[in-house]
Amino acid sequence: MNRKFVLKTRPETLPGPEHFAIVEEALPPLGEGQVRLRLAYAAVSPWQAQRCKDFANYVEPFAIGELISCDMLGQVVESRAAGWAKGDFAMGRLGWQEYADAAPAALTRVDPRLGAETWLTALSSPGLSAWFGFADHARPMPGETCVITSAAGALGSFAVQVAKAGGMRVVGIAGSEAKCRFVAEQLGADACLDHRLPDLEGRLRVAAADGVHVFYDTVGGPAADAVFANMAKYGRIVLVGRSAANISADPGADFANMRMVWARECTVETFSMYSLLPERRAEGRKRMAALVQSGRVVPQVSMVDGFENTPQALHDVLAGRMLGKALVRYWQPDGIHS
Ligand SMILES: NC(=O)c1ccc[n+]([C@@H]2O[C@H](COP(=O)([O-])OP(=O)(O)OC[C@H]3O[C@@H](n4cnc5c(N)ncnc54)[C@H](OP(=O)(O)O)[C@@H]3O)[C@@H](O)[C@H]2O)c1
């Protein structure tokens, strides 16, 4: 039997367990050319919440009854595909479920020596978005100041470490005093500001006294406006995500102080790591693996145990309760460490 989470109803605000249903179904015989994985680790990401809503966004909405898709890592329990054997590890966008059948073309083979957390963070969307955001767009210069929103989050925690590895002075922005401590003490940022306290714009003027040369923004909304007001002349702004606005159908949720962006002659670039060609992703994985192996980048994970707890973990990410990347462990296979 397989169990999977599907969308039950659309949330008005944040999704929680009540918006998802568990569907049980018998596993069909495995198709020729496919492998069957028992899924061990699930990634939990804000874009899944965006897909629970039904309005134009950068991702298509889930249909009611549809499997909740996300990156998963699992172990092969049966193979009818050449080159794949029982016991191999792989990851792919296989969805919140206990088993998945897939063709090898839809999978990335996992070297278990690197561990599950590294594969689902540094070598997946969070790490690659940080790597390509800086390598292709922000182009860090030693000594420049970089501001990063949601600096304690999945992408943000890698962005802080990648920017530091590039020699930048890093100012994080995060949603609590505890998160700010984590960003400065664990991730190595030079400063971190709590966006829930008053006058973020004024505090940034002090923390980034020479202006913000690079703004790596995953959030948008009022925090981004406070950074726009502090950009240095010819600053580079990389729009990576819109967490403050993407779960609202109201386009005004992401108001932006474009006047200062224009006045300081800043460049604004956007990108999606999902548009990268496979060979570029492979190159990014190599770079991030090297940073992890050298200890210059340390994956930060909030681990939750139990298949049933997956929707609550998504709620907690959006409610700002997680540090780093949230993963849910369904079971612990031998042969790979977390
Ligand atoms: N361009 C790409 O290739 C790419 C790839 C992956 C993800 N993304 C996007 O990047 C963004 C971040 O993803 P992630 O997985 O790293 O999530 P995340 O930052 O770990 O989690 C979301 C965080 O955003 C902050 N937040 C949420 N609502 C907010 C609001 N209204 N105002 C201020 N802060 C708010 C909260 O942190 P605080 O408590 O610190 O405020 C929350 O913990 C998402 O929008 C995602 O869609 C883009």
Short mmCIF file of C-alpha atoms and ligand atoms in Angstrom, two decimals:
data_model
loop_
_atom_site.label_atom_id
_atom_site.label_comp_id
_atom_site.label_asym_id
_atom_site.label_seq_id
_atom_site.Cartn_x
_atom_site.Cartn_y
_atom_site.Cartn_z
CA MET A 1 0.00 0.00 0.00
CA ASN A 2 1.06 3.58 -0.64
CA ARG A 3 -0.06 6.63 1.36
CA LYS A 4 0.07 10.10 -0.13
CA PHE A 5 -0.98 13.63 0.76
CA VAL A 6 -3.38 15.36 -1.63
CA LEU A 7 -4.93 18.84 -1.49
CA LYS A 8 -8.36 18.66 0.22
CA THR A 9 -9.43 22.33 0.33
CA ARG A 10 -7.82 25.64 -0.54
CA PRO A 11 -6.58 27.65 2.46
CA GLU A 12 -7.69 31.27 2.91
CA THR A 13 -4.41 32.19 4.59
CA LEU A 14 -1.65 29.73 5.55
CA PRO A 15 -2.15 26.04 4.76
CA GLY A 16 -2.35 23.65 7.72
CA PRO A 17 -3.12 19.95 8.26
CA GLU A 18 -6.86 20.56 7.73
CA HIS A 19 -6.25 21.44 4.05
CA PHE A 20 -4.68 18.08 3.16
CA ALA A 21 -5.98 14.49 3.09
CA ILE A 22 -4.14 11.17 3.22
CA VAL A 23 -5.14 8.83 0.38
CA GLU A 24 -4.26 5.13 0.59
CA GLU A 25 -3.93 3.05 -2.56
CA ALA A 26 -2.47 -0.27 -3.63
CA LEU A 27 0.84 -0.06 -5.47
CA PRO A 28 0.49 -1.22 -9.11
CA PRO A 29 3.02 -3.68 -10.61
CA LEU A 30 6.21 -1.75 -11.43
CA GLY A 31 6.41 -0.68 -15.10
CA GLU A 32 9.25 -1.68 -17.45
CA GLY A 33 12.12 0.86 -17.33
CA GLN A 34 11.07 2.20 -13.93
CA VAL A 35 12.33 2.02 -10.38
CA ARG A 36 10.27 1.97 -7.19
CA LEU A 37 11.55 4.09 -4.31
CA ARG A 38 10.58 3.98 -0.69
CA LEU A 39 10.75 7.68 0.17
CA ALA A 40 12.69 8.58 3.28
CA TYR A 41 12.98 12.39 3.39
CA ALA A 42 10.55 15.09 2.22
CA ALA A 43 11.44 18.72 1.57
CA VAL A 44 8.94 21.34 2.70
CA SER A 45 8.90 24.66 0.79
CA PRO A 46 6.90 27.92 0.69
CA TRP A 47 6.11 27.44 -3.00
CA GLN A 48 3.90 24.49 -2.04
CA ALA A 49 1.69 26.93 -0.11
CA GLN A 50 1.57 29.18 -3.15
CA ARG A 51 0.35 26.23 -5.23
CA CYS A 52 -2.48 25.58 -2.76
CA LYS A 53 -3.98 28.94 -3.80
CA ASP A 54 -5.72 29.49 -7.13
CA PHE A 55 -4.33 32.62 -8.76
CA ALA A 56 -1.64 33.48 -11.32
CA ASN A 57 1.78 32.87 -9.84
CA TYR A 58 5.14 31.48 -10.91
CA VAL A 59 3.86 27.97 -10.35
CA GLU A 60 0.56 26.33 -11.39
CA PRO A 61 -2.00 25.73 -8.62
CA PHE A 62 -2.48 22.17 -7.33
CA ALA A 63 -5.86 20.71 -8.32
CA ILE A 64 -8.10 19.50 -5.49
CA GLY A 65 -7.15 15.83 -4.99
CA GLU A 66 -3.69 16.26 -6.56
CA LEU A 67 -0.55 14.81 -4.92
CA ILE A 68 1.46 17.54 -3.17
CA SER A 69 4.65 17.68 -5.16
CA CYS A 70 8.05 18.40 -3.61
CA ASP A 71 11.66 17.22 -3.68
CA MET A 72 12.06 13.81 -2.02
CA LEU A 73 14.94 11.45 -1.34
CA GLY A 74 14.43 7.70 -1.21
CA GLN A 75 15.90 4.24 -1.61
CA VAL A 76 15.21 1.85 -4.48
CA VAL A 77 13.20 -1.17 -3.31
CA GLU A 78 12.59 -2.63 -6.78
CA SER A 79 14.12 -1.94 -10.18
CA ARG A 80 13.14 -2.68 -13.77
CA ALA A 81 15.57 -0.06 -15.13
CA ALA A 82 19.05 -0.76 -16.46
CA GLY A 83 21.82 0.47 -14.18
CA TRP A 84 19.59 0.75 -11.09
CA ALA A 85 19.57 -1.79 -8.28
CA LYS A 86 17.74 -2.36 -5.03
CA GLY A 87 19.45 -0.28 -2.30
CA ASP A 88 20.46 2.65 -4.58
CA PHE A 89 19.52 6.15 -3.43
CA ALA A 90 17.94 8.88 -5.57
CA MET A 91 16.06 12.13 -5.29
CA GLY A 92 13.49 13.85 -7.46
CA ARG A 93 10.27 15.81 -7.43
CA LEU A 94 8.28 12.80 -6.29
CA GLY A 95 5.76 14.31 -3.86
CA TRP A 96 4.65 13.77 -0.29
CA GLN A 97 4.11 10.02 -0.39
CA GLU A 98 5.65 6.86 1.00
CA TYR A 99 6.49 5.17 -2.33
CA ALA A 100 7.04 6.51 -5.84
CA ASP A 101 7.63 4.85 -9.22
CA ALA A 102 9.82 6.84 -11.58
CA ALA A 103 11.90 6.57 -14.74
CA PRO A 104 15.63 7.24 -14.19
CA ALA A 105 15.36 10.42 -16.32
CA ALA A 106 13.23 11.96 -13.56
CA LEU A 107 15.76 11.10 -10.84
CA THR A 108 19.12 12.36 -9.61
CA ARG A 109 21.35 9.59 -8.36
CA VAL A 110 22.46 10.25 -4.78
CA ASP A 111 25.92 9.45 -3.46
CA PRO A 112 24.98 8.40 0.10
CA ARG A 113 28.38 9.41 1.50
CA LEU A 114 27.31 13.07 1.38
CA GLY A 115 24.20 12.45 3.53
CA ALA A 116 20.52 13.16 2.95
CA GLU A 117 20.50 16.69 4.39
CA THR A 118 23.29 17.86 2.08
CA TRP A 119 21.54 16.40 -0.96
CA LEU A 120 18.16 17.99 -0.15
CA THR A 121 19.63 21.38 0.80
CA ALA A 122 23.09 22.37 -0.48
CA LEU A 123 22.73 20.27 -3.65
CA SER A 124 19.05 21.11 -4.24
CA SER A 125 17.02 24.27 -4.61
CA PRO A 126 18.27 26.17 -1.49
CA GLY A 127 21.99 25.71 -2.16
CA LEU A 128 21.75 26.07 -5.94
CA SER A 129 19.62 29.24 -5.66
CA ALA A 130 22.29 30.72 -3.40
CA TRP A 131 25.18 29.63 -5.63
CA PHE A 132 23.68 30.86 -8.94
CA GLY A 133 22.17 33.97 -7.34
CA PHE A 134 25.70 35.12 -6.52
CA ALA A 135 27.76 33.52 -9.31
CA ASP A 136 25.49 34.56 -12.19
CA HIS A 137 23.68 37.64 -10.85
CA ALA A 138 24.99 39.35 -7.70
CA ARG A 139 28.67 38.85 -8.64
CA PRO A 140 30.16 39.42 -5.15
CA MET A 141 33.19 41.67 -4.70
CA PRO A 142 35.20 41.34 -1.49
CA GLY A 143 34.46 44.12 0.98
CA GLU A 144 31.09 45.03 -0.53
CA THR A 145 28.00 44.91 1.68
CA CYS A 146 25.28 42.38 0.93
CA VAL A 147 21.82 42.34 2.56
CA ILE A 148 19.86 39.07 2.63
CA THR A 149 16.18 38.77 3.64
CA SER A 150 14.86 35.68 5.46
CA ALA A 151 18.51 35.11 6.31
CA ALA A 152 17.66 32.29 8.75
CA GLY A 153 15.55 30.48 6.09
CA ALA A 154 16.33 27.71 3.63
CA LEU A 155 17.74 29.85 0.80
CA GLY A 156 18.81 32.66 3.12
CA SER A 157 21.02 30.46 5.32
CA PHE A 158 22.97 29.32 2.24
CA ALA A 159 23.03 32.84 0.74
CA VAL A 160 24.65 34.22 3.92
CA GLN A 161 27.36 31.55 3.85
CA VAL A 162 27.99 31.81 0.09
CA ALA A 163 28.26 35.63 0.33
CA LYS A 164 30.71 35.30 3.23
CA ALA A 165 32.74 32.76 1.22
CA GLY A 166 32.84 35.42 -1.55
CA GLY A 167 34.41 37.91 0.88
CA MET A 168 31.35 40.13 1.35
CA ARG A 169 30.23 41.94 4.47
CA VAL A 170 26.80 40.42 5.18
CA VAL A 171 23.81 41.96 6.93
CA GLY A 172 20.93 39.53 7.40
CA ILE A 173 17.27 40.37 7.99
CA ALA A 174 15.14 37.88 9.95
CA GLY A 175 11.90 37.67 11.93
CA SER A 176 13.00 37.33 15.57
CA GLU A 177 15.83 37.95 17.98
CA ALA A 178 16.58 34.22 18.15
CA LYS A 179 16.77 33.98 14.35
CA CYS A 180 19.09 37.00 14.24
CA ARG A 181 21.38 35.36 16.78
CA PHE A 182 21.43 32.19 14.66
CA VAL A 183 22.30 34.21 11.51
CA ALA A 184 25.17 36.02 13.19
CA GLU A 185 26.52 33.24 15.42
CA GLN A 186 25.94 30.08 13.35
CA LEU A 187 26.03 31.43 9.80
CA GLY A 188 28.70 34.09 10.30
CA ALA A 189 26.82 37.22 9.19
CA ASP A 190 28.41 40.48 10.33
CA ALA A 191 25.04 41.79 11.57
CA CYS A 192 21.39 40.75 11.51
CA LEU A 193 18.32 42.95 11.93
CA ASP A 194 14.90 41.87 13.20
CA HIS A 195 12.34 43.14 10.68
CA ARG A 196 9.59 42.97 13.33
CA LEU A 197 11.15 45.84 15.31
CA PRO A 198 10.45 49.46 14.27
CA ASP A 199 12.46 51.51 11.78
CA LEU A 200 14.24 48.80 9.78
CA GLU A 201 15.17 51.47 7.24
CA GLY A 202 16.97 53.58 9.86
CA ARG A 203 18.72 50.60 11.46
CA LEU A 204 19.94 49.48 8.02
CA ARG A 205 21.39 52.95 7.39
CA VAL A 206 23.66 52.28 10.38
CA ALA A 207 24.41 48.60 9.65
CA ALA A 208 25.19 49.30 5.97
CA ALA A 209 26.82 52.71 6.35
CA ASP A 210 28.34 52.67 2.83
CA GLY A 211 25.06 51.56 1.29
CA VAL A 212 23.90 48.14 0.10
CA HIS A 213 25.92 46.93 -2.88
CA VAL A 214 24.04 43.65 -3.27
CA PHE A 215 20.50 42.85 -2.14
CA TYR A 216 19.58 39.13 -2.26
CA ASP A 217 15.83 39.20 -1.67
CA THR A 218 13.62 36.18 -1.14
CA VAL A 219 10.78 38.00 0.67
CA GLY A 220 9.71 41.37 -0.85
CA GLY A 221 7.11 43.52 0.93
CA PRO A 222 8.00 46.18 3.52
CA ALA A 223 11.42 44.70 4.44
CA ALA A 224 12.51 44.94 0.80
CA ASP A 225 11.36 48.56 0.63
CA ALA A 226 13.54 49.38 3.62
CA VAL A 227 16.53 47.90 1.76
CA PHE A 228 15.69 49.69 -1.52
CA ALA A 229 15.90 52.97 0.42
CA ASN A 230 19.47 52.08 1.44
CA MET A 231 20.93 50.88 -1.86
CA ALA A 232 24.41 52.08 -2.83
CA LYS A 233 24.87 53.75 -6.21
CA TYR A 234 24.98 51.08 -8.99
CA GLY A 235 23.86 48.42 -6.48
CA ARG A 236 22.68 45.01 -7.71
CA ILE A 237 19.30 43.64 -6.63
CA VAL A 238 18.59 39.95 -7.15
CA LEU A 239 14.90 39.11 -6.81
CA VAL A 240 14.92 35.45 -5.83
CA GLY A 241 11.50 35.03 -4.19
CA ARG A 242 8.47 36.94 -2.90
CA SER A 243 7.49 35.12 0.30
CA ALA A 244 5.63 38.16 1.68
CA ALA A 245 3.44 38.46 -1.39
CA ASN A 246 3.24 35.12 -3.16
CA ILE A 247 0.46 33.72 -1.01
CA SER A 248 -1.77 36.75 -1.60
CA ALA A 249 -3.81 37.39 -4.75
CA ASP A 250 -3.42 41.14 -4.09
CA PRO A 251 -0.65 42.56 -6.33
CA GLY A 252 -0.35 45.50 -3.86
CA ALA A 253 1.03 43.09 -1.22
CA ASP A 254 4.45 43.56 -2.81
CA PHE A 255 4.65 47.36 -2.95
CA ALA A 256 8.13 48.59 -3.89
CA ASN A 257 10.03 51.82 -3.47
CA MET A 258 11.25 51.97 -7.07
CA ARG A 259 12.10 55.67 -6.75
CA MET A 260 15.34 54.97 -4.87
CA VAL A 261 16.17 51.94 -7.04
CA TRP A 262 16.01 54.29 -10.03
CA ALA A 263 17.74 57.21 -8.26
CA ARG A 264 20.72 55.03 -7.28
CA GLU A 265 20.88 53.51 -10.79
CA CYS A 266 20.56 49.96 -9.49
CA THR A 267 20.31 46.84 -11.61
CA VAL A 268 17.43 44.47 -10.87
CA GLU A 269 17.77 40.84 -11.96
CA THR A 270 15.48 37.89 -11.44
CA PHE A 271 16.15 34.20 -11.97
CA SER A 272 14.77 30.74 -11.31
CA MET A 273 17.11 27.86 -10.69
CA TYR A 274 14.46 25.62 -12.26
CA SER A 275 15.26 27.22 -15.65
CA LEU A 276 18.89 26.09 -15.47
CA LEU A 277 20.01 23.43 -17.90
CA PRO A 278 20.90 20.08 -16.26
CA GLU A 279 24.62 20.56 -16.93
CA ARG A 280 24.59 23.91 -15.10
CA ARG A 281 22.80 22.34 -12.14
CA ALA A 282 25.47 19.64 -12.09
CA GLU A 283 28.15 22.37 -12.08
CA GLY A 284 26.37 24.15 -9.19
CA ARG A 285 26.18 20.88 -7.24
CA LYS A 286 29.93 20.38 -7.69
CA ARG A 287 30.64 23.90 -6.40
CA MET A 288 28.30 23.58 -3.42
CA ALA A 289 29.61 20.09 -2.55
CA ALA A 290 33.14 21.54 -2.48
CA LEU A 291 32.03 24.36 -0.15
CA VAL A 292 30.32 21.86 2.16
CA GLN A 293 33.26 19.46 2.15
CA SER A 294 35.67 22.28 2.98
CA GLY A 295 33.43 23.31 5.91
CA ARG A 296 32.89 26.83 4.53
CA VAL A 297 29.18 26.11 4.11
CA VAL A 298 27.25 24.07 6.67
CA PRO A 299 23.70 22.93 5.76
CA GLN A 300 21.16 24.11 8.33
CA VAL A 301 18.14 21.85 8.78
CA SER A 302 15.05 21.71 10.99
CA MET A 303 14.17 17.99 11.00
CA VAL A 304 10.65 16.75 11.76
CA ASP A 305 9.89 13.02 12.10
CA GLY A 306 6.82 11.21 10.75
CA PHE A 307 4.89 11.18 7.47
CA GLU A 308 1.71 12.43 9.22
CA ASN A 309 3.50 15.62 10.33
CA THR A 310 4.36 16.87 6.82
CA PRO A 311 1.53 19.45 6.45
CA GLN A 312 2.16 20.89 9.92
CA ALA A 313 5.83 21.31 8.96
CA LEU A 314 4.75 23.38 5.93
CA HIS A 315 2.56 25.53 8.15
CA ASP A 316 5.46 26.06 10.56
CA VAL A 317 7.83 27.15 7.76
CA LEU A 318 5.37 29.85 6.68
CA ALA A 319 4.66 30.88 10.26
CA GLY A 320 8.41 31.55 10.59
CA ARG A 321 9.02 28.77 13.15
CA MET A 322 11.81 26.89 11.33
CA LEU A 323 15.52 27.58 11.05
CA GLY A 324 17.26 26.68 7.78
CA LYS A 325 15.55 24.13 5.54
CA ALA A 326 12.63 22.09 6.92
CA LEU A 327 12.80 18.37 6.13
CA VAL A 328 10.49 15.57 7.22
CA ARG A 329 11.99 12.12 7.83
CA TYR A 330 9.59 9.27 7.00
CA TRP A 331 12.06 6.53 7.98
CA GLN A 332 15.82 6.18 8.33
CA PRO A 333 17.37 3.83 5.76
CA ASP A 334 20.65 2.06 6.49
CA GLY A 335 23.43 3.19 4.20
CA ILE A 336 22.82 6.95 4.30
CA HIS A 337 23.17 9.29 7.23
CA SER A 338 20.90 12.25 7.70
N1 LIG B 1 14.39 31.85 -7.70
C1 LIG B 1 14.52 30.59 -7.39
O1 LIG B 1 15.13 29.80 -8.12
C2 LIG B 1 13.90 30.07 -6.11
C3 LIG B 1 14.16 28.77 -5.69
C4 LIG B 1 13.59 28.32 -4.48
C5 LIG B 1 12.77 29.17 -3.74
N2 LIG B 1 12.50 30.43 -4.21
C6 LIG B 1 11.65 31.36 -3.43
O2 LIG B 1 12.46 31.85 -2.36
C7 LIG B 1 11.63 32.18 -1.25
C8 LIG B 1 12.23 31.61 0.03
O3 LIG B 1 12.13 30.20 0.01
P1 LIG B 1 12.70 29.36 1.22
O4 LIG B 1 12.43 27.94 0.93
O5 LIG B 1 14.09 29.79 1.49
O6 LIG B 1 11.76 29.84 2.42
P2 LIG B 1 12.18 30.35 3.86
O7 LIG B 1 12.85 31.67 3.69
O8 LIG B 1 12.91 29.29 4.58
O9 LIG B 1 10.80 30.46 4.62
C9 LIG B 1 9.95 31.54 4.51
C10 LIG B 1 10.38 32.67 5.48
O10 LIG B 1 10.02 33.92 4.89
C11 LIG B 1 9.82 34.83 5.91
N3 LIG B 1 8.49 35.43 5.67
C12 LIG B 1 7.35 34.86 5.36
N4 LIG B 1 6.35 35.75 5.21
C13 LIG B 1 6.90 36.92 5.42
C14 LIG B 1 6.40 38.22 5.41
N5 LIG B 1 5.11 38.48 5.16
N6 LIG B 1 7.24 39.21 5.67
C15 LIG B 1 8.53 38.95 5.94
N7 LIG B 1 9.07 37.71 5.94
C16 LIG B 1 8.25 36.71 5.70
C17 LIG B 1 9.82 34.11 7.27
O11 LIG B 1 11.09 34.31 7.85
P3 LIG B 1 11.31 35.39 9.03
O12 LIG B 1 10.68 34.79 10.26
O13 LIG B 1 12.76 35.53 9.13
O14 LIG B 1 10.61 36.63 8.61
C18 LIG B 1 9.68 32.65 6.83
O15 LIG B 1 10.32 31.77 7.73
C19 LIG B 1 10.23 31.66 -1.56
O16 LIG B 1 9.43 32.78 -1.94
C20 LIG B 1 10.44 30.73 -2.73
O17 LIG B 1 9.33 30.70 -3.57
C21 LIG B 1 13.06 30.89 -5.37
#
